[in-house]
């Protein structure tokens, strides 16, 4: 699994998927392994299989991360009702989101599917970053489509957060981030070239 995570982080998605599948064969009741198999399938565009494996991962206890990946899947499909439902599920399931930060997520929820709410969300997020500078807001900024702010937040010095940014940004929903001029600098700051032979799509 760790080999797969390292490969996924640098964008070698096919090899990562093979590693995850091998791990799952060795431990077929592990929720996290179902989840990473589903994540790799999502990145590769196999949305139906990704949904099956991510929902199985959620059932087996990998709830918060699976819910965030399922949110990215809903965004890739473009179904506004499903996006809102999955956004709510992410907030319910992800224990990494503290109570004060959850209120911020709830305050900007409408902007996830309504571009007309995005400017108000941008202002709310700027206030949140200033108020809770130790929290990593990158995932929420990406979900909101605030790409410039997500790049700046990812690069902002802060304590280790447990976010898995460079594993998640290969999803179809995050194409704008990958195509942002500041994206390669994120990978370089992590100690490697973020391009890593990935075909941006």
mmCIF file of C-alpha atoms in Angstrom, residues 18-112:
data_model
loop_
_atom_site.group_PDB
_atom_site.id
_atom_site.type_symbol
_atom_site.label_atom_id
_atom_site.label_comp_id
_atom_site.label_asym_id
_atom_site.label_seq_id
_atom_site.Cartn_x
_atom_site.Cartn_y
_atom_site.Cartn_z
ATOM 1 C CA UNK A 18 -1.305 -2.296 -9.486
ATOM 2 C CA UNK A 19 0.309 -1.919 -6.054
ATOM 3 C CA UNK A 20 -3.049 -1.220 -4.389
ATOM 4 C CA UNK A 21 -4.631 -4.226 -6.073
ATOM 5 C CA UNK A 22 -1.791 -6.459 -4.898
ATOM 6 C CA UNK A 23 -2.209 -5.153 -1.352
ATOM 7 C CA UNK A 24 -5.960 -5.738 -1.512
ATOM 8 C CA UNK A 25 -5.399 -9.321 -2.643
ATOM 9 C CA UNK A 26 -3.247 -9.833 0.459
ATOM 10 C CA UNK A 27 -5.801 -8.206 2.800
ATOM 11 C CA UNK A 28 -9.239 -8.391 1.155
ATOM 12 C CA UNK A 29 -11.218 -7.045 4.126
ATOM 13 C CA UNK A 30 -9.277 -3.792 4.545
ATOM 14 C CA UNK A 31 -11.375 -0.695 4.007
ATOM 15 C CA UNK A 32 -8.370 1.511 3.295
ATOM 16 C CA UNK A 33 -7.229 -0.803 0.491
ATOM 17 C CA UNK A 34 -10.651 -0.791 -1.150
ATOM 18 C CA UNK A 35 -10.455 2.986 -0.873
ATOM 19 C CA UNK A 36 -7.108 3.397 -2.576
ATOM 20 C CA UNK A 37 -8.061 0.976 -5.339
ATOM 21 C CA UNK A 38 -11.159 3.132 -5.872
ATOM 22 C CA UNK A 39 -9.126 6.322 -5.775
ATOM 23 C CA UNK A 40 -6.797 5.063 -8.496
ATOM 24 C CA UNK A 41 -9.792 4.003 -10.593
ATOM 25 C CA UNK A 42 -11.300 7.464 -10.179
ATOM 26 C CA UNK A 43 -8.100 9.134 -11.333
ATOM 27 C CA UNK A 44 -7.966 6.827 -14.353
ATOM 28 C CA UNK A 45 -11.579 7.646 -15.262
ATOM 29 C CA UNK A 46 -13.273 4.352 -14.325
ATOM 30 C CA UNK A 47 -15.986 6.103 -12.334
ATOM 31 C CA UNK A 48 -18.396 3.188 -11.923
ATOM 32 C CA UNK A 49 -15.745 0.882 -10.475
ATOM 33 C CA UNK A 50 -14.392 3.725 -8.359
ATOM 34 C CA UNK A 51 -17.808 4.283 -6.806
ATOM 35 C CA UNK A 52 -18.178 0.564 -6.026
ATOM 36 C CA UNK A 53 -14.804 0.358 -4.296
ATOM 37 C CA UNK A 54 -15.070 3.685 -2.465
ATOM 38 C CA UNK A 55 -18.522 2.840 -1.118
ATOM 39 C CA UNK A 56 -17.171 -0.542 0.022
ATOM 40 C CA UNK A 57 -14.263 1.247 1.718
ATOM 41 C CA UNK A 58 -16.743 3.497 3.516
ATOM 42 C CA UNK A 59 -18.737 0.479 4.698
ATOM 43 C CA UNK A 60 -15.548 -1.119 6.008
ATOM 44 C CA UNK A 61 -14.701 1.936 8.109
ATOM 45 C CA UNK A 62 -12.529 4.198 5.921
ATOM 46 C CA UNK A 63 -15.242 6.820 6.177
ATOM 47 C CA UNK A 64 -13.765 10.328 6.032
ATOM 48 C CA UNK A 65 -11.276 9.842 3.189
ATOM 49 C CA UNK A 66 -13.737 7.723 1.193
ATOM 50 C CA UNK A 67 -16.369 10.445 1.528
ATOM 51 C CA UNK A 68 -13.940 13.069 0.208
ATOM 52 C CA UNK A 69 -13.005 10.873 -2.752
ATOM 53 C CA UNK A 70 -16.708 10.244 -3.415
ATOM 54 C CA UNK A 71 -17.218 14.016 -3.375
ATOM 55 C CA UNK A 72 -14.522 14.372 -6.024
ATOM 56 C CA UNK A 73 -16.234 11.635 -8.019
ATOM 57 C CA UNK A 74 -19.557 13.511 -7.804
ATOM 58 C CA UNK A 75 -17.816 16.677 -8.974
ATOM 59 C CA UNK A 76 -16.317 14.783 -11.912
ATOM 60 C CA UNK A 77 -19.814 13.612 -12.861
ATOM 61 C CA UNK A 78 -21.281 17.112 -12.454
ATOM 62 C CA UNK A 79 -24.474 16.125 -10.616
ATOM 63 C CA UNK A 80 -25.264 19.104 -8.354
ATOM 64 C CA UNK A 81 -27.624 17.214 -6.042
ATOM 65 C CA UNK A 82 -25.130 14.387 -5.575
ATOM 66 C CA UNK A 83 -22.327 16.899 -4.999
ATOM 67 C CA UNK A 84 -24.265 18.613 -2.212
ATOM 68 C CA UNK A 85 -25.241 15.301 -0.627
ATOM 69 C CA UNK A 86 -21.676 14.057 -0.752
ATOM 70 C CA UNK A 87 -20.337 17.337 0.622
ATOM 71 C CA UNK A 88 -22.641 16.883 3.635
ATOM 72 C CA UNK A 89 -21.470 13.277 3.989
ATOM 73 C CA UNK A 90 -17.850 14.403 3.976
ATOM 74 C CA UNK A 91 -18.506 16.862 6.810
ATOM 75 C CA UNK A 92 -20.343 14.182 8.772
ATOM 76 C CA UNK A 93 -17.720 11.474 8.278
ATOM 77 C CA UNK A 94 -14.343 13.207 8.371
ATOM 78 C CA UNK A 95 -13.040 13.419 11.916
ATOM 79 C CA UNK A 96 -10.123 15.586 10.777
ATOM 80 C CA UNK A 97 -12.535 18.517 10.494
ATOM 81 C CA UNK A 98 -12.907 20.147 13.926
ATOM 82 C CA UNK A 99 -16.139 21.756 15.113
ATOM 83 C CA UNK A 100 -15.127 25.393 14.400
ATOM 84 C CA UNK A 101 -13.839 24.461 10.960
ATOM 85 C CA UNK A 102 -17.000 22.461 10.277
ATOM 86 C CA UNK A 103 -18.996 25.660 10.740
ATOM 87 C CA UNK A 104 -16.872 27.307 8.038
ATOM 88 C CA UNK A 105 -17.485 24.363 5.704
ATOM 89 C CA UNK A 106 -21.212 24.646 6.321
ATOM 90 C CA UNK A 107 -21.161 28.410 5.747
ATOM 91 C CA UNK A 108 -19.719 28.023 2.242
ATOM 92 C CA UNK A 109 -21.608 24.868 1.241
ATOM 93 C CA UNK A 110 -23.839 26.648 -1.284
ATOM 94 C CA UNK A 111 -20.797 27.809 -3.253
ATOM 95 C CA UNK A 112 -19.806 24.213 -3.998
#
